Amino acid sequence: MSHREHEIYDVVGIGFGPSNLSLAIALQEYRTSGLDKEVSALFLERQSSFGWHRDMLLPSATMQISFLKDLVTFRNPTSSFSFIAFLHASGRLPQFVNNQDFFPTREEFHQYLEWAQARVADDVVYGSEVTSIRLVRGDAPETDRLRLQVADGARQAGRGVEARNVVVSTGLVPSMPEGTERDERVWHSSEFLEKYRRTDPSRLRRVTVVGAGQSAAEITRFLYDELPHAEVYSVIPSYGYSVADDTPFANQVFDPGAVDDYYFGTERTREAFWRYHRNTNYSVVDDEVIRDLYRRAYGDDVRGVERLHFLSLTRVTGVKRVGAETRVSLQVGPDAEVRELDCDAVVCATGYSGMEPTGLLGDLDRYCVRDAAGRYRVERDYSVVTDPELRCGIYLQGGTEHSHGLTSSLLSNIAVRSGEIADSIVARRAEWNAACPISVPAEVGGDLY
């Protein structure tokens, strides 16, 4: 779909990771199915090309969800954008079936995402960062729209894009231990492979991995295997890695219906939800990876070597450069004994902070209704509750765990969530067309897509 000058899009998506990719597909299928041939969409992504956790595509690392929880299947099992369709197009469907595994490698799933985004590429502009959003008043409330200012590296002048709805999916922000800053020797897991490949492996004689989740365990295993000459330290705040509960009954928490259970539940129900089911997703590790690491440590013990060290009940309190080395300050054990560890590189697999769109929304934030804890109130269709004065829609793909539960922003629910947002946008479009059948030209001022 071409990006016509002065068009007011039905929706502009900010960010183009898997969530908004799934939404783009849902909207395209609306058009191709004839349900709404005219619904228009544009997606803006600040990266120069598509990429999803590229620096964690470790060899043999697998997805933690079934291949059936792809971009579309739970919404439309007959979609041509399914993982099965990708395998067929790639000529690997028989081989995948013969592999008898529900969980593809992360590398193959990324190939699937790239294949899917290439098929909706006409709706995406890469290298474009939304810097602000403001409300543009029309002649009537029904003709209000949102104007997004967009910057990119190729053109210095700002450009304007107008839409009746926006979907914010800007992703998570890497979180570092307090007092720790990233540099050429201190990395966050989100940049791991890039930083590792820029380093001479022979100079990594002692490396430290901080964290107790899946990424920390996978990086620890990777470094142990890739650096046979090095010592690898794993800093864990608990006694060891906690196993992820992926048993059938527990996995029901990721079913689409669980979103309703949480959204319409009482405060007591929601509290119990988190208490009982955090171990399905947060700071937990797959059983296979835990056993792999234990086998490696045991093998070292048998051979009388010390390469893999697990520092349990230990927290990082600071990191500083001392000459050519990086010194990590640790609090160890129940007595918080202070210890220092010199190493050549530190990898902080310490998670992410949630998506916070307040800065991006700017003045629009004053129209958004917040709950007693200061969080956005969010409708069931993932739109932010706003004052009646704001007729345009603001949707969130992320940052809705407080309203929709822990599954709301995960891949497990991506197809259904995007379908619900698409349904809501199309319904808003029908209401807008009924109230304003004649198209209103966009305000002229600056270049538009």
Short mmCIF file of C-alpha atoms in Angstrom, two decimals:
data_model
loop_
_atom_site.label_atom_id
_atom_site.label_comp_id
_atom_site.label_asym_id
_atom_site.label_seq_id
_atom_site.Cartn_x
_atom_site.Cartn_y
_atom_site.Cartn_z
CA MET A 1 0.00 0.00 0.00
CA SER A 2 1.49 3.36 -1.00
CA HIS A 3 1.79 6.12 1.57
CA ARG A 4 -0.32 8.88 0.04
CA GLU A 5 0.45 12.49 0.83
CA HIS A 6 -2.14 14.14 3.08
CA GLU A 7 -3.79 10.82 3.94
CA ILE A 8 -5.20 10.44 7.42
CA TYR A 9 -4.42 6.85 8.38
CA ASP A 10 -6.89 4.81 10.34
CA VAL A 11 -3.96 3.71 12.49
CA VAL A 12 -0.27 4.39 12.81
CA GLY A 13 1.78 1.87 14.73
CA ILE A 14 4.81 3.16 16.64
CA GLY A 15 7.45 0.45 16.73
CA PHE A 16 7.54 -2.67 14.58
CA GLY A 17 8.46 -5.71 16.58
CA PRO A 18 6.43 -8.93 16.64
CA SER A 19 3.39 -7.28 18.26
CA ASN A 20 2.80 -4.60 15.63
CA LEU A 21 3.87 -7.04 12.93
CA SER A 22 1.02 -9.28 14.04
CA LEU A 23 -1.31 -6.27 13.95
CA ALA A 24 -0.17 -5.32 10.45
CA ILE A 25 -1.00 -8.84 9.29
CA ALA A 26 -4.43 -8.76 10.94
CA LEU A 27 -5.25 -5.47 9.19
CA GLN A 28 -3.97 -6.78 5.86
CA GLU A 29 -6.20 -9.82 6.24
CA TYR A 30 -9.15 -7.49 6.89
CA ARG A 31 -8.42 -5.84 3.54
CA THR A 32 -7.81 -8.99 1.52
CA SER A 33 -10.82 -10.78 2.97
CA GLY A 34 -13.12 -7.95 1.91
CA LEU A 35 -14.32 -7.24 5.46
CA ASP A 36 -12.86 -3.72 5.22
CA LYS A 37 -10.89 -3.11 2.04
CA GLU A 38 -10.13 0.51 2.86
CA VAL A 39 -8.70 0.32 6.38
CA SER A 40 -5.35 2.10 6.17
CA ALA A 41 -2.28 1.57 8.33
CA LEU A 42 1.30 2.75 8.57
CA PHE A 43 4.00 1.44 10.91
CA LEU A 44 7.07 3.44 11.91
CA GLU A 45 10.21 1.74 13.23
CA ARG A 46 13.36 3.54 14.37
CA GLN A 47 15.63 0.57 13.55
CA SER A 48 16.99 0.52 10.01
CA SER A 49 15.63 -2.97 9.41
CA PHE A 50 13.53 -5.57 11.16
CA GLY A 51 15.12 -7.24 14.16
CA TRP A 52 13.87 -8.98 17.30
CA HIS A 53 16.40 -9.74 20.06
CA ARG A 54 19.04 -10.37 17.40
CA ASP A 55 21.81 -10.34 19.98
CA MET A 56 20.27 -13.28 21.84
CA LEU A 57 20.06 -15.63 18.85
CA LEU A 58 22.45 -18.03 20.52
CA PRO A 59 23.20 -21.39 18.88
CA SER A 60 20.73 -24.07 20.01
CA ALA A 61 18.65 -21.57 22.03
CA THR A 62 15.02 -22.53 21.55
CA MET A 63 11.73 -20.71 21.87
CA GLN A 64 9.86 -21.18 25.14
CA ILE A 65 6.50 -21.32 23.39
CA SER A 66 5.00 -23.69 20.86
CA PHE A 67 5.38 -22.88 17.16
CA LEU A 68 1.56 -22.73 17.05
CA LYS A 69 1.72 -19.56 19.15
CA ASP A 70 2.93 -17.65 16.13
CA LEU A 71 1.75 -14.32 14.73
CA VAL A 72 -1.63 -15.53 13.55
CA THR A 73 -2.73 -19.10 14.28
CA PHE A 74 -4.74 -18.55 17.47
CA ARG A 75 -6.62 -15.77 15.66
CA ASN A 76 -6.87 -17.33 12.21
CA PRO A 77 -5.72 -20.96 11.86
CA THR A 78 -6.06 -20.76 8.06
CA SER A 79 -3.80 -17.71 7.68
CA SER A 80 -1.08 -17.79 5.05
CA PHE A 81 1.17 -16.01 7.58
CA SER A 82 1.45 -18.97 9.96
CA PHE A 83 4.69 -20.63 11.01
CA ILE A 84 3.52 -23.74 9.15
CA ALA A 85 3.08 -21.67 5.97
CA PHE A 86 6.61 -20.30 6.47
CA LEU A 87 8.02 -23.82 6.80
CA HIS A 88 6.19 -24.87 3.64
CA ALA A 89 7.49 -21.83 1.74
CA SER A 90 11.00 -22.58 3.01
CA GLY A 91 10.82 -26.24 1.93
CA ARG A 92 11.40 -27.48 5.49
CA LEU A 93 7.96 -28.64 6.58
CA PRO A 94 8.69 -32.40 6.37
CA GLN A 95 12.02 -31.98 8.14
CA PHE A 96 10.44 -29.92 10.91
CA VAL A 97 7.77 -32.56 11.46
CA ASN A 98 10.42 -35.28 11.54
CA ASN A 99 12.25 -33.32 14.21
CA GLN A 100 9.28 -33.99 16.53
CA ASP A 101 9.72 -30.76 18.47
CA PHE A 102 7.12 -28.14 19.37
CA PHE A 103 9.81 -25.55 20.07
CA PRO A 104 11.79 -24.18 17.11
CA THR A 105 15.16 -22.56 17.64
CA ARG A 106 15.12 -18.84 18.25
CA GLU A 107 17.11 -18.42 15.03
CA GLU A 108 14.45 -20.18 12.94
CA PHE A 109 11.62 -18.26 14.60
CA HIS A 110 13.44 -15.03 13.75
CA GLN A 111 13.62 -16.18 10.13
CA TYR A 112 9.86 -16.67 10.27
CA LEU A 113 9.35 -13.13 11.60
CA GLU A 114 11.55 -11.70 8.82
CA TRP A 115 9.62 -13.69 6.22
CA ALA A 116 6.32 -12.36 7.56
CA GLN A 117 7.43 -8.73 7.76
CA ALA A 118 8.67 -8.83 4.16
CA ARG A 119 5.09 -9.58 3.09
CA VAL A 120 3.71 -6.44 4.78
CA ALA A 121 6.74 -4.24 4.07
CA ASP A 122 4.68 -1.74 2.08
CA ASP A 123 3.02 -0.68 5.33
CA VAL A 124 6.31 -0.10 7.18
CA VAL A 125 8.86 2.71 7.14
CA TYR A 126 12.15 1.83 8.85
CA GLY A 127 14.66 4.34 10.15
CA SER A 128 11.82 6.56 11.38
CA GLU A 129 11.47 7.64 14.98
CA VAL A 130 8.33 9.28 16.33
CA THR A 131 9.41 12.24 18.43
CA SER A 132 6.03 13.64 19.50
CA ILE A 133 2.29 13.28 19.11
CA ARG A 134 -0.26 16.08 19.33
CA LEU A 135 -3.98 16.45 18.87
CA VAL A 136 -5.23 18.30 15.78
CA ARG A 137 -8.77 19.58 16.14
CA GLY A 138 -11.19 19.17 13.25
CA ASP A 139 -14.38 21.03 12.43
CA ALA A 140 -16.26 18.52 14.59
CA PRO A 141 -15.11 16.10 17.31
CA GLU A 142 -15.46 13.23 14.84
CA THR A 143 -12.80 14.78 12.60
CA ASP A 144 -10.10 15.15 15.25
CA ARG A 145 -6.87 13.37 14.46
CA LEU A 146 -3.41 12.81 15.90
CA ARG A 147 -0.34 14.32 14.27
CA LEU A 148 2.93 12.45 14.74
CA GLN A 149 6.25 14.18 14.18
CA VAL A 150 8.78 11.81 12.68
CA ALA A 151 12.55 12.12 12.37
CA ASP A 152 15.05 9.94 10.58
CA GLY A 153 18.76 9.87 9.88
CA ALA A 154 18.45 10.68 6.19
CA ARG A 155 16.40 13.87 6.46
CA GLN A 156 16.88 16.45 9.17
CA ALA A 157 13.53 18.18 8.72
CA GLY A 158 10.68 16.70 10.71
CA ARG A 159 7.84 15.07 8.86
CA GLY A 160 4.23 14.79 9.84
CA VAL A 161 1.91 11.80 9.77
CA GLU A 162 -1.74 11.98 10.78
CA ALA A 163 -3.92 9.20 12.13
CA ARG A 164 -7.18 8.60 13.91
CA ASN A 165 -5.56 5.99 16.14
CA VAL A 166 -2.06 5.11 17.30
CA VAL A 167 -0.77 1.80 18.61
CA VAL A 168 2.31 2.17 20.81
CA SER A 169 4.67 -0.81 20.82
CA THR A 170 8.09 0.64 21.53
CA GLY A 171 9.35 -2.38 23.46
CA LEU A 172 11.09 -2.80 26.79
CA VAL A 173 14.02 -0.84 28.20
CA PRO A 174 17.13 -2.82 29.32
CA SER A 175 17.58 -2.73 33.10
CA MET A 176 21.03 -2.73 34.75
CA PRO A 177 21.97 -3.34 38.40
CA GLU A 178 22.00 -0.15 40.44
CA GLY A 179 25.31 1.67 40.11
CA THR A 180 26.27 -0.21 36.95
CA GLU A 181 26.75 1.47 33.58
CA ARG A 182 27.25 -0.18 30.23
CA ASP A 183 30.58 0.16 28.41
CA GLU A 184 32.87 -1.94 26.19
CA ARG A 185 33.40 -4.44 29.04
CA VAL A 186 30.02 -4.26 30.78
CA TRP A 187 27.14 -5.47 28.61
CA HIS A 188 23.42 -5.98 28.89
CA SER A 189 22.11 -9.28 27.52
CA SER A 190 20.15 -7.35 24.86
CA GLU A 191 23.46 -6.47 23.16
CA PHE A 192 25.34 -9.65 23.98
CA LEU A 193 26.27 -11.14 20.61
CA GLU A 194 27.18 -7.76 19.10
CA LYS A 195 29.55 -6.98 21.99
CA TYR A 196 30.92 -10.52 22.15
CA ARG A 197 31.76 -10.57 18.43
CA ARG A 198 33.67 -7.30 18.79
CA THR A 199 35.88 -8.83 21.47
CA ASP A 200 38.92 -11.06 21.04
CA PRO A 201 37.79 -14.32 22.71
CA SER A 202 41.36 -15.21 23.66
CA ARG A 203 41.44 -12.16 25.94
CA LEU A 204 38.38 -13.26 27.88
CA ARG A 205 39.97 -15.30 30.65
CA ARG A 206 37.34 -14.61 33.30
CA VAL A 207 33.76 -13.56 32.57
CA THR A 208 30.83 -12.91 34.88
CA VAL A 209 27.13 -13.32 34.11
CA VAL A 210 24.64 -11.60 36.41
CA GLY A 211 21.04 -12.83 36.62
CA ALA A 212 18.84 -15.81 37.38
CA GLY A 213 16.56 -16.02 34.35
CA GLN A 214 16.57 -17.81 31.00
CA SER A 215 18.87 -15.32 29.27
CA ALA A 216 21.43 -15.49 32.09
CA ALA A 217 21.50 -19.29 32.00
CA GLU A 218 21.76 -19.43 28.20
CA ILE A 219 24.61 -16.91 28.13
CA THR A 220 26.45 -18.78 30.90
CA ARG A 221 26.18 -22.00 28.89
CA PHE A 222 27.27 -20.25 25.69
CA LEU A 223 30.36 -18.67 27.30
CA TYR A 224 31.37 -21.95 28.95
CA ASP A 225 31.18 -23.78 25.62
CA GLU A 226 32.77 -21.03 23.50
CA LEU A 227 35.65 -20.18 25.86
CA PRO A 228 37.28 -23.47 26.95
CA HIS A 229 40.22 -21.51 28.37
CA ALA A 230 38.07 -19.21 30.56
CA GLU A 231 36.45 -19.26 33.96
CA VAL A 232 32.75 -18.37 33.94
CA TYR A 233 31.07 -16.94 37.04
CA SER A 234 27.30 -16.97 37.40
CA VAL A 235 26.00 -14.48 39.98
CA ILE A 236 22.56 -15.58 41.23
CA PRO A 237 20.53 -13.87 44.00
CA SER A 238 18.87 -17.17 45.00
CA TYR A 239 20.27 -20.66 45.75
CA GLY A 240 20.27 -21.44 42.07
CA TYR A 241 18.18 -21.25 38.95
CA SER A 242 14.44 -21.79 39.44
CA VAL A 243 12.75 -24.06 36.94
CA ALA A 244 10.01 -22.63 34.75
CA ASP A 245 6.65 -24.28 35.30
CA ASP A 246 5.57 -25.26 31.81
CA THR A 247 3.29 -28.12 32.80
CA PRO A 248 -0.08 -28.33 31.03
CA PHE A 249 -2.26 -26.97 33.83
CA ALA A 250 0.09 -24.08 34.62
CA ASN A 251 0.32 -23.22 30.92
CA GLN A 252 -3.38 -22.45 30.92
CA VAL A 253 -2.38 -19.07 32.34
CA PHE A 254 -1.21 -18.25 28.80
CA ASP A 255 -4.55 -19.14 27.21
CA PRO A 256 -6.42 -16.20 25.63
CA GLY A 257 -9.27 -16.68 28.11
CA ALA A 258 -6.90 -16.00 31.01
CA VAL A 259 -6.82 -12.34 29.96
CA ASP A 260 -10.54 -12.08 30.70
CA ASP A 261 -10.10 -13.88 34.02
CA TYR A 262 -7.55 -11.28 35.05
CA TYR A 263 -9.13 -8.18 33.49
CA PHE A 264 -12.58 -8.79 34.98
CA GLY A 265 -11.30 -10.32 38.21
CA THR A 266 -11.32 -8.75 41.66
CA GLU A 267 -8.20 -7.27 43.24
CA ARG A 268 -7.91 -10.39 45.35
CA THR A 269 -8.11 -12.56 42.24
CA ARG A 270 -5.41 -10.52 40.52
CA GLU A 271 -3.09 -10.72 43.52
CA ALA A 272 -3.51 -14.50 43.65
CA PHE A 273 -2.89 -14.65 39.90
CA TRP A 274 0.59 -13.16 40.32
CA ARG A 275 1.38 -15.12 43.47
CA TYR A 276 0.55 -18.48 41.92
CA HIS A 277 1.84 -17.99 38.39
CA ARG A 278 4.94 -15.78 38.42
CA ASN A 279 7.07 -18.92 38.08
CA THR A 280 5.68 -19.54 34.61
CA ASN A 281 7.57 -16.57 33.18
CA TYR A 282 9.63 -14.37 35.52
CA SER A 283 13.22 -15.20 36.60
CA VAL A 284 12.84 -18.85 35.69
CA VAL A 285 14.79 -21.17 33.41
CA ASP A 286 13.87 -24.16 31.27
CA ASP A 287 14.61 -27.49 32.92
CA GLU A 288 16.81 -28.59 30.00
CA VAL A 289 19.13 -25.57 30.33
CA ILE A 290 19.43 -26.00 34.11
CA ARG A 291 20.39 -29.65 33.67
CA ASP A 292 22.88 -28.78 30.91
CA LEU A 293 24.67 -26.36 33.23
CA TYR A 294 24.67 -28.78 36.14
CA ARG A 295 26.16 -31.51 33.96
CA ARG A 296 28.94 -29.16 32.87
CA ALA A 297 29.73 -28.20 36.47
CA TYR A 298 29.70 -31.85 37.54
CA GLY A 299 31.99 -32.78 34.65
CA ASP A 300 34.46 -30.13 35.81
CA ASP A 301 34.36 -31.62 39.30
CA VAL A 302 35.10 -35.09 37.95
CA ARG A 303 38.07 -33.77 35.97
CA GLY A 304 39.33 -31.72 38.92
CA VAL A 305 39.06 -28.38 37.13
CA GLU A 306 37.29 -25.21 38.17
CA ARG A 307 35.82 -23.32 35.25
CA LEU A 308 32.15 -22.87 36.04
CA HIS A 309 31.37 -21.08 39.29
CA PHE A 310 27.88 -20.47 40.68
CA LEU A 311 27.81 -17.64 43.23
CA SER A 312 24.46 -18.22 44.92
CA LEU A 313 22.73 -15.78 47.29
CA THR A 314 24.88 -13.07 45.74
CA ARG A 315 24.06 -9.59 44.48
CA VAL A 316 26.06 -7.06 42.49
CA THR A 317 26.48 -3.76 44.33
CA GLY A 318 28.79 -1.99 41.90
CA VAL A 319 31.10 -2.30 38.91
CA LYS A 320 34.20 -0.21 38.19
CA ARG A 321 37.27 -0.28 35.96
CA VAL A 322 40.60 -1.09 37.61
CA GLY A 323 43.40 -0.90 35.08
CA ALA A 324 42.69 -3.35 32.28
CA GLU A 325 40.12 -5.28 34.30
CA THR A 326 36.58 -4.77 35.48
CA ARG A 327 36.02 -5.15 39.21
CA VAL A 328 32.63 -6.35 40.41
CA SER A 329 31.58 -5.68 44.00
CA LEU A 330 29.41 -8.44 45.46
CA GLN A 331 27.36 -9.03 48.56
CA VAL A 332 27.55 -12.74 49.32
CA GLY A 333 25.39 -14.96 51.51
CA PRO A 334 22.90 -14.22 54.26
CA ASP A 335 25.48 -12.10 56.14
CA ALA A 336 26.05 -9.91 53.07
CA GLU A 337 29.80 -10.51 53.11
CA VAL A 338 31.50 -8.10 50.71
CA ARG A 339 33.64 -9.64 47.98
CA GLU A 340 35.32 -8.28 44.88
CA LEU A 341 35.82 -10.16 41.63
CA ASP A 342 38.09 -9.01 38.80
CA CYS A 343 37.06 -10.11 35.32
CA ASP A 344 37.44 -9.29 31.66
CA ALA A 345 33.77 -8.85 30.86
CA VAL A 346 30.47 -8.62 32.74
CA VAL A 347 27.14 -9.58 31.17
CA CYS A 348 24.05 -8.29 32.98
CA ALA A 349 21.08 -10.47 32.10
CA THR A 350 19.01 -8.44 34.52
CA GLY A 351 15.82 -7.99 32.58
CA TYR A 352 13.94 -4.98 31.37
CA SER A 353 11.81 -2.13 32.60
CA GLY A 354 8.27 -1.98 31.27
CA MET A 355 7.22 0.16 28.32
CA GLU A 356 6.41 3.69 29.50
CA PRO A 357 4.79 5.80 26.74
CA THR A 358 4.27 8.97 28.84
CA GLY A 359 7.17 10.88 27.29
CA LEU A 360 6.10 9.98 23.77
CA LEU A 361 2.48 11.01 24.36
CA GLY A 362 3.52 14.41 25.72
CA ASP A 363 0.53 16.72 26.04
CA LEU A 364 -1.82 13.84 25.15
CA ASP A 365 -1.00 12.35 28.54
CA ARG A 366 -3.35 14.84 30.22
CA TYR A 367 -6.30 13.20 28.45
CA CYS A 368 -5.32 9.74 29.71
CA VAL A 369 -7.05 8.43 32.84
CA ARG A 370 -4.88 6.80 35.52
CA ASP A 371 -5.71 4.46 38.37
CA ALA A 372 -4.94 4.96 42.06
CA ALA A 373 -1.39 3.67 41.52
CA GLY A 374 -0.74 6.18 38.73
CA ARG A 375 -0.91 3.63 35.91
CA TYR A 376 -2.91 4.08 32.72
CA ARG A 377 -6.41 2.69 32.89
CA VAL A 378 -6.81 0.42 29.89
CA GLU A 379 -9.96 -0.88 28.23
CA ARG A 380 -10.35 -4.56 27.42
CA ASP A 381 -9.44 -3.82 23.77
CA TYR A 382 -6.05 -2.45 24.95
CA SER A 383 -7.01 1.18 24.35
CA VAL A 384 -6.14 3.72 27.02
CA VAL A 385 -9.14 5.16 28.85
CA THR A 386 -9.25 8.85 27.92
CA ASP A 387 -11.38 11.89 28.62
CA PRO A 388 -14.40 12.10 26.29
CA GLU A 389 -12.76 15.18 24.83
CA LEU A 390 -10.23 12.94 23.06
CA ARG A 391 -12.00 10.96 20.34
CA CYS A 392 -8.89 9.38 18.85
CA GLY A 393 -7.69 6.01 20.09
CA ILE A 394 -4.41 5.28 21.88
CA TYR A 395 -3.66 1.55 22.07
CA LEU A 396 -0.86 -0.18 23.97
CA GLN A 397 0.97 -3.33 22.91
CA GLY A 398 2.90 -3.70 26.15
CA GLY A 399 2.76 -2.09 29.55
CA THR A 400 -0.64 -3.63 30.32
CA GLU A 401 0.35 -6.32 32.81
CA HIS A 402 -1.43 -4.40 35.58
CA SER A 403 -4.71 -4.44 33.69
CA HIS A 404 -4.60 -7.58 31.53
CA GLY A 405 -2.24 -9.88 33.44
CA LEU A 406 1.21 -11.33 32.82
CA THR A 407 0.22 -12.86 29.47
CA SER A 408 -0.98 -9.59 27.97
CA SER A 409 2.30 -8.55 26.37
CA LEU A 410 3.84 -11.96 25.70
CA LEU A 411 4.16 -13.83 22.41
CA SER A 412 1.73 -16.46 23.70
CA ASN A 413 -1.19 -14.06 23.25
CA ILE A 414 0.14 -12.02 20.35
CA ALA A 415 -2.23 -13.25 17.63
CA VAL A 416 -5.42 -12.84 19.65
CA ARG A 417 -4.34 -9.51 21.16
CA SER A 418 -3.55 -8.02 17.74
CA GLY A 419 -6.83 -9.33 16.39
CA GLU A 420 -8.74 -7.64 19.19
CA ILE A 421 -6.98 -4.34 18.54
CA ALA A 422 -7.65 -4.65 14.80
CA ASP A 423 -11.34 -5.36 15.48
CA SER A 424 -11.54 -2.28 17.70
CA ILE A 425 -9.85 -0.03 15.12
CA VAL A 426 -12.15 -1.23 12.34
CA ALA A 427 -15.19 -0.65 14.59
CA ARG A 428 -13.97 2.90 15.35
CA ARG A 429 -13.47 3.45 11.62
CA ALA A 430 -17.07 2.43 10.93
CA GLU A 431 -18.30 4.88 13.58
CA TRP A 432 -16.12 7.65 12.13
CA ASN A 433 -17.39 7.01 8.57
CA ALA A 434 -20.98 7.08 9.77
CA ALA A 435 -20.45 10.43 11.47
CA CYS A 436 -18.19 11.92 8.80
CA PRO A 437 -18.80 10.34 5.37
CA ILE A 438 -16.74 12.94 3.49
CA SER A 439 -12.96 12.70 3.86
CA VAL A 440 -11.34 15.67 5.57
CA PRO A 441 -7.95 16.71 4.15
CA ALA A 442 -5.03 16.72 6.52
CA GLU A 443 -3.57 19.98 7.72
CA VAL A 444 -0.77 21.08 5.39
CA GLY A 445 2.52 21.87 7.09
CA GLY A 446 5.72 19.90 6.58
CA ASP A 447 6.17 16.83 4.47
CA LEU A 448 3.98 13.79 5.00
CA TYR A 449 4.42 10.20 3.96
#
